[in-house]
Short mmCIF file of C-alpha atoms in Angstrom, two decimals:
data_model
loop_
_atom_site.label_atom_id
_atom_site.label_comp_id
_atom_site.label_asym_id
_atom_site.label_seq_id
_atom_site.Cartn_x
_atom_site.Cartn_y
_atom_site.Cartn_z
CA MET N 1 57.42 156.18 65.35
CA SER N 2 58.92 159.62 64.71
CA ARG N 3 60.96 160.37 61.61
CA SER N 4 64.17 160.74 63.68
CA ALA N 5 63.48 157.43 65.40
CA ARG N 6 63.02 155.72 62.04
CA ILE N 7 66.33 157.13 60.83
CA ALA N 8 68.04 155.91 64.01
CA VAL N 9 66.60 152.42 63.50
CA LEU N 10 67.74 152.47 59.87
CA ALA N 11 71.26 153.52 60.90
CA ALA N 12 71.42 150.68 63.40
CA ALA N 13 70.24 148.22 60.77
CA VAL N 14 72.88 149.46 58.34
CA LEU N 15 75.57 149.04 60.98
CA LEU N 16 74.48 145.50 61.82
CA ALA N 17 74.31 144.54 58.16
CA GLY N 18 77.73 146.05 57.51
CA CYS N 19 79.29 144.28 60.48
CA SER N 20 77.86 140.88 59.65
CA ARG N 21 78.82 140.97 56.00
CA GLY N 22 82.13 142.76 56.53
CA ASP N 23 83.27 140.54 59.38
CA SER N 24 82.57 137.31 57.50
CA LEU N 25 84.31 138.58 54.42
CA THR N 26 87.26 139.77 56.47
CA GLU N 27 87.81 136.26 57.80
CA SER N 28 87.71 134.75 54.32
CA ALA N 29 89.80 137.52 52.79
CA GLN N 30 92.82 137.10 55.02
CA SER N 31 94.68 135.10 52.39
CA ALA N 32 92.27 135.25 49.45
CA GLN N 33 92.69 137.31 46.34
CA PHE N 34 90.10 138.84 44.07
CA ASP N 35 89.00 136.75 41.09
CA GLN N 36 90.62 139.53 39.11
CA PRO N 37 92.38 142.73 40.19
CA VAL N 38 90.17 145.61 41.26
CA GLU N 39 90.99 148.99 39.74
CA VAL N 40 89.39 152.29 40.72
CA THR N 41 90.10 155.88 39.75
CA ASN N 42 89.75 158.02 42.85
CA CYS N 43 90.36 161.77 42.64
CA ASP N 44 92.16 161.28 39.31
CA THR N 45 94.43 158.66 40.85
CA LEU N 46 94.31 155.12 39.48
CA GLN N 47 94.64 152.44 42.14
CA ARG N 48 94.99 148.68 41.60
CA PHE N 49 94.34 145.99 44.21
CA ASP N 50 95.14 142.30 43.83
CA SER N 51 93.51 141.44 47.17
CA PRO N 52 91.40 143.23 49.81
CA PRO N 53 93.55 145.46 52.05
CA GLN N 54 94.01 144.06 55.55
CA ARG N 55 96.01 146.84 57.26
CA ILE N 56 94.15 150.12 56.92
CA ILE N 57 95.09 153.51 58.32
CA SER N 58 92.07 155.82 58.70
CA MET N 59 93.11 159.46 58.79
CA ASN N 60 89.83 161.10 59.88
CA ASP N 61 87.20 160.15 62.43
CA HIS N 62 84.31 160.22 59.95
CA VAL N 63 86.29 157.89 57.68
CA THR N 64 86.78 155.55 60.62
CA GLU N 65 83.03 155.53 61.25
CA VAL N 66 82.26 154.77 57.61
CA LEU N 67 84.73 151.89 57.59
CA ILE N 68 83.24 150.54 60.80
CA GLU N 69 79.77 150.67 59.28
CA MET N 70 81.11 148.74 56.28
CA GLY N 71 82.21 146.04 58.69
CA VAL N 72 86.00 146.29 58.45
CA ALA N 73 86.85 147.72 61.88
CA ASP N 74 89.15 144.77 62.57
CA ARG N 75 91.30 145.73 59.58
CA ILE N 76 91.97 149.28 60.82
CA VAL N 77 95.42 149.13 62.44
CA GLY N 78 95.54 152.81 63.38
CA MET N 79 93.62 156.05 63.04
CA GLY N 80 93.96 159.78 63.34
CA TYR N 81 91.64 162.08 65.30
CA ARG N 82 91.46 159.55 68.10
CA ASN N 83 89.95 162.16 70.46
CA ALA N 84 86.75 162.51 68.42
CA VAL N 85 83.35 161.53 69.83
CA PRO N 86 81.98 158.66 67.71
CA THR N 87 78.35 157.88 67.04
CA PRO N 88 76.67 155.56 69.57
CA GLU N 89 76.41 152.90 66.87
CA THR N 90 80.16 152.87 66.23
CA ALA N 91 81.49 153.77 69.69
CA ASP N 92 82.52 150.28 70.84
CA LYS N 93 84.49 149.43 67.72
CA PHE N 94 85.88 152.98 67.54
CA ALA N 95 87.29 152.55 71.05
CA SER N 96 88.97 149.28 70.08
CA ILE N 97 91.08 150.87 67.33
CA ASP N 98 94.54 152.19 68.17
CA GLY N 99 94.76 155.95 68.03
CA LEU N 100 97.91 157.37 66.48
CA ALA N 101 97.37 161.07 67.26
CA ASP N 102 94.77 163.57 68.44
CA GLU N 103 94.85 164.92 64.89
CA TYR N 104 96.89 163.53 61.98
CA PRO N 105 99.62 160.94 62.55
CA THR N 106 103.04 161.59 61.10
CA LYS N 107 104.19 159.70 58.05
CA GLU N 108 106.63 157.79 60.23
CA GLN N 109 103.82 156.64 62.52
CA ILE N 110 101.88 155.47 59.48
CA LEU N 111 104.79 153.60 57.93
CA ASP N 112 105.61 151.91 61.23
CA LEU N 113 102.30 150.05 60.95
CA ASP N 114 103.04 148.69 57.45
CA PRO N 115 99.65 149.65 55.97
CA ASP N 116 98.30 148.39 52.68
CA LEU N 117 95.74 151.23 52.41
CA VAL N 118 95.55 154.78 53.80
CA VAL N 119 92.12 156.45 53.65
CA GLY N 120 91.61 160.20 54.12
CA GLY N 121 88.43 162.22 54.39
CA MET N 122 89.98 165.66 53.83
CA ARG N 123 92.71 167.01 51.58
CA SER N 124 94.79 167.84 54.64
CA ALA N 125 95.09 164.12 55.38
CA PHE N 126 97.54 163.94 52.48
CA ASP N 127 99.36 167.21 53.10
CA ASP N 128 102.52 167.37 51.00
CA LYS N 129 104.09 169.87 53.41
CA GLU N 130 103.84 167.22 56.11
CA GLY N 131 105.35 164.58 53.84
CA ARG N 132 102.06 162.72 53.47
CA SER N 133 101.19 163.32 49.81
CA ARG N 134 99.41 160.55 47.97
CA ALA N 135 102.29 160.45 45.51
CA SER N 136 104.79 159.85 48.31
CA PHE N 137 102.78 156.85 49.53
CA ALA N 138 102.46 155.56 45.97
CA GLU N 139 106.24 155.65 45.62
CA LEU N 140 106.37 153.24 48.55
CA GLY N 141 103.75 150.97 47.03
CA ILE N 142 101.03 152.01 49.50
CA PRO N 143 97.65 152.79 47.89
CA THR N 144 95.53 155.66 49.18
CA PHE N 145 91.90 156.75 48.94
CA LEU N 146 90.51 160.28 49.38
CA PHE N 147 86.83 161.08 49.81
CA SER N 148 85.65 163.11 46.83
CA GLU N 149 84.42 166.11 48.82
CA TYR N 150 88.03 167.27 48.92
CA CYS N 151 89.21 166.66 45.38
CA GLY N 152 88.41 167.99 41.95
CA ALA N 153 85.08 169.74 41.76
CA GLY N 154 84.11 168.59 45.23
CA LEU N 155 80.92 166.78 46.21
CA ALA N 156 78.59 168.04 43.51
CA ASP N 157 75.78 165.65 44.42
CA ILE N 158 74.97 162.50 46.38
CA GLY N 159 76.09 160.42 43.42
CA MET N 160 79.71 161.16 44.32
CA LEU N 161 79.21 159.73 47.80
CA GLU N 162 77.61 156.67 46.22
CA THR N 163 80.63 156.25 43.94
CA ASP N 164 83.13 156.64 46.79
CA TYR N 165 81.36 154.09 48.97
CA ALA N 166 80.95 151.66 46.07
CA GLN N 167 84.64 151.93 45.25
CA LEU N 168 85.61 151.34 48.88
CA GLY N 169 83.28 148.37 48.98
CA ASP N 170 84.90 146.90 45.88
CA ILE N 171 88.42 147.54 47.18
CA LEU N 172 87.69 146.00 50.57
CA GLY N 173 85.64 143.11 49.28
CA VAL N 174 82.50 144.25 51.12
CA ALA N 175 80.38 145.54 48.25
CA ASP N 176 77.06 144.52 49.82
CA ALA N 177 77.82 146.16 53.16
CA ALA N 178 78.98 149.34 51.42
CA ARG N 179 75.75 149.39 49.44
CA ASP N 180 73.76 149.11 52.65
CA VAL N 181 75.56 152.13 54.10
CA THR N 182 74.89 154.10 50.93
CA ASP N 183 71.24 153.07 50.85
CA GLY N 184 70.83 154.31 54.42
CA VAL N 185 72.11 157.76 53.45
CA VAL N 186 70.10 157.98 50.22
CA SER N 187 66.84 156.78 51.76
CA GLY N 188 67.25 159.05 54.79
CA LEU N 189 67.67 162.11 52.56
CA ALA N 190 64.78 161.00 50.36
CA GLU N 191 62.49 160.85 53.39
CA ILE N 192 63.40 164.42 54.28
CA ASP N 193 62.89 165.50 50.66
CA ASP N 194 59.42 163.98 50.69
CA ALA N 195 58.51 165.89 53.84
CA LEU N 196 59.71 169.18 52.31
CA ALA N 197 58.17 168.72 48.85
CA GLY N 198 57.17 172.11 47.45
CA VAL N 199 58.54 174.11 50.37
CA ALA N 200 60.28 177.45 49.69
CA PRO N 201 63.89 177.22 50.95
CA THR N 202 64.89 179.60 53.74
CA PRO N 203 67.84 181.95 53.00
CA THR N 204 70.42 180.70 55.48
CA PHE N 205 73.89 181.71 56.64
CA PHE N 206 76.05 178.78 57.72
CA TYR N 207 78.43 180.13 60.36
CA ASP N 208 81.57 178.09 60.82
CA SER N 209 83.86 180.48 62.68
CA GLY N 210 85.69 183.80 62.55
CA GLU N 211 85.03 187.15 64.17
CA ASN N 212 86.91 189.63 62.00
CA GLU N 213 86.06 187.70 58.84
CA PRO N 214 83.52 184.88 58.91
CA THR N 215 84.01 181.45 57.37
CA THR N 216 81.00 179.76 55.82
CA ILE N 217 80.20 176.81 53.57
CA GLY N 218 80.79 176.95 49.83
CA SER N 219 78.89 175.26 47.04
CA VAL N 220 80.88 172.06 46.54
CA GLY N 221 80.88 170.23 49.86
CA VAL N 222 78.68 168.26 52.20
CA GLY N 223 77.45 171.53 53.73
CA GLN N 224 75.80 172.51 50.45
CA LEU N 225 74.42 169.00 50.05
CA ILE N 226 72.86 169.23 53.51
CA ALA N 227 71.42 172.66 52.72
CA ASP N 228 69.85 171.36 49.51
CA HIS N 229 68.06 168.57 51.36
CA ALA N 230 67.15 170.60 54.45
CA GLY N 231 65.14 173.33 52.76
CA ALA N 232 67.90 175.87 53.39
CA GLU N 233 69.09 178.27 50.68
CA ASN N 234 72.81 178.76 51.25
CA ILE N 235 73.40 182.49 50.83
CA PHE N 236 76.96 181.82 49.62
CA PRO N 237 76.50 179.30 46.79
CA GLU N 238 79.84 180.17 45.25
CA GLY N 239 83.47 179.16 45.52
CA ASP N 240 85.28 175.99 44.55
CA ARG N 241 85.91 174.67 48.07
CA PRO N 242 83.72 173.20 50.82
CA TYR N 243 84.41 176.29 52.96
CA LEU N 244 85.17 179.91 52.09
CA GLY N 245 85.92 183.21 53.78
CA THR N 246 83.62 186.20 53.32
CA THR N 247 82.80 189.54 54.96
CA TRP N 248 80.14 190.67 57.39
CA GLU N 249 79.10 193.30 54.89
CA LEU N 250 78.22 190.62 52.34
CA VAL N 251 76.38 188.57 54.92
CA GLY N 252 74.35 191.63 55.85
CA GLU N 253 73.54 192.42 52.23
CA ARG N 254 72.24 188.89 51.69
CA ALA N 255 69.97 189.19 54.73
CA PRO N 256 69.76 185.61 55.98
CA GLU N 257 66.51 184.56 57.63
CA ALA N 258 68.23 181.78 59.57
CA VAL N 259 71.73 180.97 60.84
CA VAL N 260 73.12 177.46 61.13
CA VAL N 261 75.92 177.44 63.71
CA LEU N 262 78.54 174.71 63.37
CA ASP N 263 79.37 173.51 66.85
CA TYR N 264 83.09 172.85 67.38
CA GLY N 265 86.29 174.48 68.56
CA VAL N 266 87.17 176.43 71.68
CA THR N 267 84.15 178.72 71.32
CA SER N 268 80.90 176.99 72.23
CA ALA N 269 77.85 177.13 70.02
CA GLN N 270 76.21 179.49 72.52
CA GLY N 271 79.35 181.61 72.49
CA LYS N 272 79.10 181.87 68.70
CA ILE N 273 75.43 182.81 68.93
CA ASP N 274 76.17 185.49 71.54
CA PHE N 275 78.85 186.92 69.26
CA LEU N 276 76.51 186.99 66.25
CA LYS N 277 73.91 188.84 68.32
CA SER N 278 76.52 191.44 69.25
CA GLN N 279 78.03 191.81 65.79
CA PRO N 280 76.66 195.17 64.50
CA ILE N 281 75.90 194.02 60.95
CA MET N 282 74.52 190.63 61.93
CA ALA N 283 72.27 192.32 64.46
CA THR N 284 70.37 193.91 61.56
CA THR N 285 69.62 190.62 59.79
CA PRO N 286 66.20 188.93 60.01
CA ALA N 287 67.83 185.77 61.37
CA VAL N 288 69.30 187.48 64.43
CA GLN N 289 66.33 189.75 65.02
CA ARG N 290 64.05 186.69 65.11
CA GLY N 291 66.53 184.57 67.05
CA ASN N 292 66.41 181.98 64.30
CA PHE N 293 69.50 179.90 65.12
CA VAL N 294 70.07 176.19 64.48
CA VAL N 295 73.02 174.38 66.07
CA VAL N 296 74.56 171.28 64.47
CA PRO N 297 77.89 169.57 65.21
CA LEU N 298 80.66 170.05 62.68
CA ASP N 299 81.27 166.30 62.89
CA ASP N 300 77.99 165.86 60.96
CA PHE N 301 79.20 168.03 58.07
CA PHE N 302 81.45 165.47 56.43
CA GLN N 303 80.94 162.70 53.92
CA SER N 304 79.38 160.19 56.29
CA PRO N 305 75.92 158.91 57.26
CA ARG N 306 75.84 161.59 59.95
CA LEU N 307 74.88 164.14 57.31
CA VAL N 308 71.32 162.76 57.31
CA GLY N 309 70.87 163.70 60.95
CA SER N 310 72.04 167.27 60.37
CA ALA N 311 69.80 167.65 57.33
CA GLU N 312 66.82 166.58 59.42
CA THR N 313 67.76 168.82 62.36
CA ILE N 314 67.94 171.87 60.09
CA ALA N 315 64.80 170.92 58.15
CA ARG N 316 62.79 170.52 61.37
CA ALA N 317 63.99 173.90 62.68
CA LEU N 318 63.32 175.79 59.46
CA HIS N 319 60.09 174.04 58.45
CA PRO N 320 58.47 172.65 61.62
CA ASP N 321 55.05 172.46 60.00
CA ARG N 322 56.34 169.69 57.70
CA PHE N 323 57.25 167.31 60.53
#
């Protein structure tokens, strides 16, 4: 069985385990309370739960997928980014959840559903300018949870994902299912690491978007985590955000040997590649001269099990002799 097939089987097993455990616990948790209150500190915000939340709003599609894999799809009463394409493993349950908006729902839409937990995967989910700050929900007695990639120092290592998932598992009363999801991510990355042991990382430019000024990944997000496990040396390992703006001159000076193109938006991945080939500075780089492009979906560059697939895709493209 190929490495990608083994990862797919593992993902399916994680989903089944999460659904079986999560669904049974959901039934028993409808009126039950914890033996003692659960308290977690998430992104410097202390949250206290006397019982597992039963009316969850998921603000981002990757959050929805994680919650589905933890087995609590039936507790999600509404979600944002309803137009996203889910993974095959989560598609059926994803389709059964009410979508509130193509992007983020308004605060009024959220409050209309009387949630007892709002979970966001990006800082913009809790945009104060849109009236959705975490503090504003707290004032109404509604707890919130934000994935760590978008708070504080960002996602410094896989341990932060493990902490986030463990906290969600504790909050939702599905600790075992959450652990299974985490184990799937950790073991998938470990398998890639084993295949790449001793390999020299390839200097790589991660192209998100932008023609006048390019946007790339910074050093504190899932993109950097993927690079670290894929044998790719991010040529912009600076900044305090998951993404940062730079200049073509700097990209040229750092002479990437490969380009990872994030596939999303109105410009297709091939359209982005065609632009990079025509960009005068990029045309001088080893990556473009050798046609060394790797395409991965942006949906895989968030704090979800999808990141394993992108890490493997990039690793296979950059180091084919290891697979």
